[in-house]
PDB file of C-alpha atoms in Angstrom:
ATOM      1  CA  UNK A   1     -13.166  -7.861   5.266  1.00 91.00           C
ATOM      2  CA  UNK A   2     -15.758  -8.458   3.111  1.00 93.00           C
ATOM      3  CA  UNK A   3     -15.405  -9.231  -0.831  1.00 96.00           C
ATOM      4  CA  UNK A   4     -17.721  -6.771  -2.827  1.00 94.00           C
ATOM      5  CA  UNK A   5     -18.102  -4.967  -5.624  1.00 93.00           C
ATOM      6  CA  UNK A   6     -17.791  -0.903  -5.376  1.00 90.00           C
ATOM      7  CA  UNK A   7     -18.658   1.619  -7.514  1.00 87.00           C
ATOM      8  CA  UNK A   8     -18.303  -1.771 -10.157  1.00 90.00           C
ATOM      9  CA  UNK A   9     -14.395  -2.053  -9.434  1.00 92.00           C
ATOM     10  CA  UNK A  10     -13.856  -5.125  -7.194  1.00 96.00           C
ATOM     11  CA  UNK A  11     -13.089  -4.330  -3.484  1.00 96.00           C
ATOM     12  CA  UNK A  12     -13.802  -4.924   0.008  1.00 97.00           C
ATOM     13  CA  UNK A  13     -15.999  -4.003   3.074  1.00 96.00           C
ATOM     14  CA  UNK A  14     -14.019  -3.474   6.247  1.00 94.00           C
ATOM     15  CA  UNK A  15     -16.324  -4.501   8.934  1.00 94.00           C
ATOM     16  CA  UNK A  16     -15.525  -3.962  12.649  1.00 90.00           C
ATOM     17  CA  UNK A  17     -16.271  -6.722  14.951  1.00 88.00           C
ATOM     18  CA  UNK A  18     -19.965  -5.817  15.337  1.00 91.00           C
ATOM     19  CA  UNK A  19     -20.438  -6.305  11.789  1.00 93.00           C
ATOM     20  CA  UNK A  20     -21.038  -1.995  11.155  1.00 94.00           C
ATOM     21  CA  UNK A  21     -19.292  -0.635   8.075  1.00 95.00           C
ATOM     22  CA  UNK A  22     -16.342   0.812   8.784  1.00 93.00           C
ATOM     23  CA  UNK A  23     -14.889   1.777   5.128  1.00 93.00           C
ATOM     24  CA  UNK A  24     -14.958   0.463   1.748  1.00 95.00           C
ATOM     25  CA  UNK A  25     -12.251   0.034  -0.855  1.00 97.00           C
ATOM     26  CA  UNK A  26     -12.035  -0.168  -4.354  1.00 97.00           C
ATOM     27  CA  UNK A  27      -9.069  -1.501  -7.058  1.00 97.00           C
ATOM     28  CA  UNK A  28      -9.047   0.262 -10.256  1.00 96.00           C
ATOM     29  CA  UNK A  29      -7.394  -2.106 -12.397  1.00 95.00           C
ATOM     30  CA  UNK A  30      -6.349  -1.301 -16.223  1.00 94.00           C
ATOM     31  CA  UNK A  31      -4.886  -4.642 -18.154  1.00 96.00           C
ATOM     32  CA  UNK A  32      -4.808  -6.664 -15.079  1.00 94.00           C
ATOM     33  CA  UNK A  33      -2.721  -4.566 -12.550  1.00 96.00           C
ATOM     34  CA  UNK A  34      -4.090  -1.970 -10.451  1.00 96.00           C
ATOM     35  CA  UNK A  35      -3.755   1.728 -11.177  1.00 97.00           C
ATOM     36  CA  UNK A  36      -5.039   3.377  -7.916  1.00 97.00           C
ATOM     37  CA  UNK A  37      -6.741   2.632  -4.733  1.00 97.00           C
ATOM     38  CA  UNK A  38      -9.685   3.754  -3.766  1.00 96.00           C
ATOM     39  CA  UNK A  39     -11.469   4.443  -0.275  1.00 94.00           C
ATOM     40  CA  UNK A  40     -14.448   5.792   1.418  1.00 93.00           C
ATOM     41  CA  UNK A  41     -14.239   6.904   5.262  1.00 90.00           C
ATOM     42  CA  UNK A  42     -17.579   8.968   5.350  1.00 92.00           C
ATOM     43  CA  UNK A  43     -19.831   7.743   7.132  1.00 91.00           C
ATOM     44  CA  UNK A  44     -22.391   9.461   5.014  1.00 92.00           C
ATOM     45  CA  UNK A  45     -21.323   7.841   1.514  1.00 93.00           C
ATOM     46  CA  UNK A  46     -21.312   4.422   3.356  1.00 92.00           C
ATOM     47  CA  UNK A  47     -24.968   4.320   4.424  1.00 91.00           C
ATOM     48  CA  UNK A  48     -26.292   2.534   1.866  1.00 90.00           C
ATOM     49  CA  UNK A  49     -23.975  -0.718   2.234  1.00 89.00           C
ATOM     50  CA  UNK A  50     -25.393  -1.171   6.075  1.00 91.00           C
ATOM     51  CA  UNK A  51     -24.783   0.225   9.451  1.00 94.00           C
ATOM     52  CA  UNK A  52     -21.887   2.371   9.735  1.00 94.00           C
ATOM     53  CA  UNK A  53     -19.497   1.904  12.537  1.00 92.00           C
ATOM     54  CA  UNK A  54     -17.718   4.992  14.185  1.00 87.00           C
ATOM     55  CA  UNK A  55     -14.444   4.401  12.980  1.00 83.00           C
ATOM     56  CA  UNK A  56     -12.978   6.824  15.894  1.00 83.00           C
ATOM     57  CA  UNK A  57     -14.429   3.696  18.400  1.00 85.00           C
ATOM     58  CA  UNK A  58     -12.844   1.674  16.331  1.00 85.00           C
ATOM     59  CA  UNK A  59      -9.201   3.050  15.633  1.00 83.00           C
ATOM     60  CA  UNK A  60      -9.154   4.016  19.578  1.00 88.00           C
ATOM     61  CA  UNK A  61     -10.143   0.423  20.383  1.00 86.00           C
ATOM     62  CA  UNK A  62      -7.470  -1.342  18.228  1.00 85.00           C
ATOM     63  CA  UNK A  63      -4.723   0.954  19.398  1.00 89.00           C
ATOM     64  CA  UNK A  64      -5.151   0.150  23.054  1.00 88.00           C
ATOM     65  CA  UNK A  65      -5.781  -3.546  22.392  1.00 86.00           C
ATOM     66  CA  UNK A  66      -1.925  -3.035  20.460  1.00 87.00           C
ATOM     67  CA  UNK A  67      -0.897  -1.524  23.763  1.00 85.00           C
ATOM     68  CA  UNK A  68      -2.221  -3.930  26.271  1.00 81.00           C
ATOM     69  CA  UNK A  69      -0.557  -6.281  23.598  1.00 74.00           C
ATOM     70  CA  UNK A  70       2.908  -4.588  23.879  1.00 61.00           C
ATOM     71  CA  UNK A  71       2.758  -4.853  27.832  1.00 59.00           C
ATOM     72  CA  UNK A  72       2.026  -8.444  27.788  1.00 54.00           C
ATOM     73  CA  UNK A  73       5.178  -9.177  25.568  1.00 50.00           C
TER      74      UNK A  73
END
């Protein structure tokens, strides 16, 4: 997760392990507490902050890394 500025609300880059975009999120914040949460998942609104990752690779390799994790408990 990457600090950033979106939309000019502060949020985050989510990054998978490659570095590739994966989503964005944004705080709106009104008198210093947060009103909503914002976030982008299209791939083709996230082109412009770098590579895009495809987040199905990425959700289907961090639920079978949780799994091999469960067996190994």
């Amino acid at each position: 997760m990457e600090p950033y500025q979106v939309n000019g609300q502060p949020g985050a880059i989510l990054r998978d392990r490659d570095g590739k975009v994966v989503n964005t999120v944004a705080l709106d914040i009104l008198d210093g507490q947060i009103q909503a949460i914002r976030t982008v998942l299209n791939p083709d609104k996230l082109t412009h902050v770098g590579p895009v990752a495809d987040a199905w690779t990425v959700l289907r390799e961090t639920t079978q890394a949780r799994t091999r994790g469960d067996r190994e408990d």
